[in-house]
Short mmCIF file of C-alpha atoms in Angstrom, two decimals:
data_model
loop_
_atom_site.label_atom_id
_atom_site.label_comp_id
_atom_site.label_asym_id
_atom_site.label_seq_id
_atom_site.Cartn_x
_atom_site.Cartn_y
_atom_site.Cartn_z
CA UNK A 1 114.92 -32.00 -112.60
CA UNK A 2 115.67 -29.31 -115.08
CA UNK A 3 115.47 -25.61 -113.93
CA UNK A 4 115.97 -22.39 -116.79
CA UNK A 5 118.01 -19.80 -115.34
CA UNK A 6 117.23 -16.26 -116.20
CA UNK A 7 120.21 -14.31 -117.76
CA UNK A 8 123.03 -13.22 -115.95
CA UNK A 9 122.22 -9.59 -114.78
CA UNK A 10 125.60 -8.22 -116.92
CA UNK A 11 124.37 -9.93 -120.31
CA UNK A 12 121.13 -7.95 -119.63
CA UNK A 13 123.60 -4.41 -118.81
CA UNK A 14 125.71 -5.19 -122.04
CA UNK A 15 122.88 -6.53 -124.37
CA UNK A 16 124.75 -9.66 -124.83
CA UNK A 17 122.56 -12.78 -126.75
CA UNK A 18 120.26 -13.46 -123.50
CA UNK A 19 120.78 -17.56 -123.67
CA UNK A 20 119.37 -18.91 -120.80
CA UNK A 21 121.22 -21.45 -118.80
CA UNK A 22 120.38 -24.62 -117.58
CA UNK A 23 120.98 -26.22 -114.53
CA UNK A 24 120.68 -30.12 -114.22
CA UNK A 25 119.70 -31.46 -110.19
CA UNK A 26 117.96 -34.26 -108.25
CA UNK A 27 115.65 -33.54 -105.76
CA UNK A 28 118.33 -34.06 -103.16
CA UNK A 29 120.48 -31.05 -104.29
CA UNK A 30 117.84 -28.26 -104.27
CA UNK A 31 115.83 -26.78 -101.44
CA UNK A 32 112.85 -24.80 -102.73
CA UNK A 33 110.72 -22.15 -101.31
CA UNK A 34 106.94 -21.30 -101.93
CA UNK A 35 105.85 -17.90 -101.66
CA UNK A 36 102.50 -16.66 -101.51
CA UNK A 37 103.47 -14.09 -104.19
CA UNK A 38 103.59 -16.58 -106.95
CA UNK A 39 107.22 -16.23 -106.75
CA UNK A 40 109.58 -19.58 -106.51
CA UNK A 41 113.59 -19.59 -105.11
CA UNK A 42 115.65 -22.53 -105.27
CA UNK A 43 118.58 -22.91 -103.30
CA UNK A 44 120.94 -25.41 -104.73
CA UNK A 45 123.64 -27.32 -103.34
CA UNK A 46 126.86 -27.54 -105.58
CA UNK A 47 130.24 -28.95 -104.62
CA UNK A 48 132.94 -26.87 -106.13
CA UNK A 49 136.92 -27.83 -105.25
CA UNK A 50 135.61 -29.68 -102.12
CA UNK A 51 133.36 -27.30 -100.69
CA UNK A 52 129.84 -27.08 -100.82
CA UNK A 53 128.41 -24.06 -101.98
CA UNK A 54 124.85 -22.87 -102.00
CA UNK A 55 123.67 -21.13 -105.45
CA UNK A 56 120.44 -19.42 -105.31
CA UNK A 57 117.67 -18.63 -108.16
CA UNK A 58 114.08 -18.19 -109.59
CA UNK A 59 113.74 -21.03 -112.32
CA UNK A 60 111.84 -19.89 -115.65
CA UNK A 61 110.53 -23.28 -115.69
CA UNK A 62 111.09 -26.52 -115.06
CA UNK A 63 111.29 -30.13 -116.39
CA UNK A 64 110.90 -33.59 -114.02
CA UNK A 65 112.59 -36.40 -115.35
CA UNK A 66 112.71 -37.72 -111.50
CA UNK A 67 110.04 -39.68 -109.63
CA UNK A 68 108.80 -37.85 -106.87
CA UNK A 69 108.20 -40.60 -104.47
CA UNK A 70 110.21 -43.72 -104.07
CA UNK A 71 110.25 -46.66 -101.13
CA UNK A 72 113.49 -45.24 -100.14
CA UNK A 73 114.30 -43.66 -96.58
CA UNK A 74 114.26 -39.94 -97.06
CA UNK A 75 112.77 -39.93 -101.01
CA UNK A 76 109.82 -38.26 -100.75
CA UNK A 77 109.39 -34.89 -102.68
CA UNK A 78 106.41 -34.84 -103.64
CA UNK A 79 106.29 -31.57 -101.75
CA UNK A 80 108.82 -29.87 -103.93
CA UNK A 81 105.84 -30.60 -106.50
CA UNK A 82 103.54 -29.22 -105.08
CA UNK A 83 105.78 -26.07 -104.38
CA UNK A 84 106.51 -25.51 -107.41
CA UNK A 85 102.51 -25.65 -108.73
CA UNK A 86 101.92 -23.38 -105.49
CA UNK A 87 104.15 -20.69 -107.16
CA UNK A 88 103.22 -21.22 -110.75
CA UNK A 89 105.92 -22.33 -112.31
CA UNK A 90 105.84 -23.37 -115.84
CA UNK A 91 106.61 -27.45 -116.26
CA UNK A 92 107.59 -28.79 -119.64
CA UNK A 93 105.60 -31.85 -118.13
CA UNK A 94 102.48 -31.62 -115.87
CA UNK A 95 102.94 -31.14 -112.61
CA UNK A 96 99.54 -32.74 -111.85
CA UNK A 97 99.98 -35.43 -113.35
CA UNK A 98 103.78 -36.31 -112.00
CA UNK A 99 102.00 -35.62 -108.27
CA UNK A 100 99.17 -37.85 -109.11
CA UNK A 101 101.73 -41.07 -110.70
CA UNK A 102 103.75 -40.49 -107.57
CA UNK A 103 101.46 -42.93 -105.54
CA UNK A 104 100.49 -45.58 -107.47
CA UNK A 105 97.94 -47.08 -106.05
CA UNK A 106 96.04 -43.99 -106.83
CA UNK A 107 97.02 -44.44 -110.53
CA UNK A 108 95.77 -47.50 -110.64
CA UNK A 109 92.56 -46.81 -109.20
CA UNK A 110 91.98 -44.10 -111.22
CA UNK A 111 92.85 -45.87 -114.18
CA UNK A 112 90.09 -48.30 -113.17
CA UNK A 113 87.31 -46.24 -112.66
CA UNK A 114 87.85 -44.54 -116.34
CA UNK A 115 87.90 -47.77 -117.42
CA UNK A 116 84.80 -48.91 -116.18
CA UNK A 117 83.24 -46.05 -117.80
CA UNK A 118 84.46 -46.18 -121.01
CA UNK A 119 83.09 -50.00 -120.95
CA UNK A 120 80.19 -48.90 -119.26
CA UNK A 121 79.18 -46.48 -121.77
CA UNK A 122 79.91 -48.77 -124.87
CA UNK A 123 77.60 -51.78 -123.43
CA UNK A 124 74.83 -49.75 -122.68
CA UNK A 125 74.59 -48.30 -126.43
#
């Protein structure tokens, strides 16, 4: 998952070049939380000199390049996901869509019933 930092608050104080900064995590690393505000905090867990530290932020948006289910113990986050579409934040990729592919045999039967109507609709002309 990739998660757009807003500026450091001194660039802003300075009116330094605002470059955003990106921050690169699996699922594993972050802990998010949902508020009913529309508002979205990630905490994420980074290991600097041995220690773990916790770094919190609002993302800007974010990018999935990470299944959100897998067969593995403890693998499930399809409920970051949904978090994230809760608070409404932007996805280079849809967020729908990357909840809906996370079960597959959903997928697939979805896949089927558009395909019986596209057939459908071409025999019957």
């Amino acid at each position: 998952m990739v998660l757009a930092l807003p500026p450091p608050k001194r660039a802003l104080k300075e009116n330094l070049s605002l470059c955003d900064t990106v921050v690169i995590a699996e699922f594993s690393e972050i802990n998010l939380v949902s508020n009913s505000n529309g508002t979205c905090n990630v905490d994420l867990q980074v290991i600097r000199n041995t220690t773990k530290v916790m770094r919190s932020f609002r993302p800007d948006f974010v990018l999935v390049r990470q299944h959100a289910f897998s067969m593995a113990q403890n693998e499930d986050f399809k409920n970051m996901i949904i978090g994230l579409q809760y608070a409404g934040v932007p996805s280079v990729n849809s967020l729908e869509s990357i909840y809906s592919l996370s079960d597959k045999p959903w997928a697939v039967s979805d896949s089927n019933h558009t395909d019986i109507g596209i057939c459908g609709s071409f025999i019957n002309q």
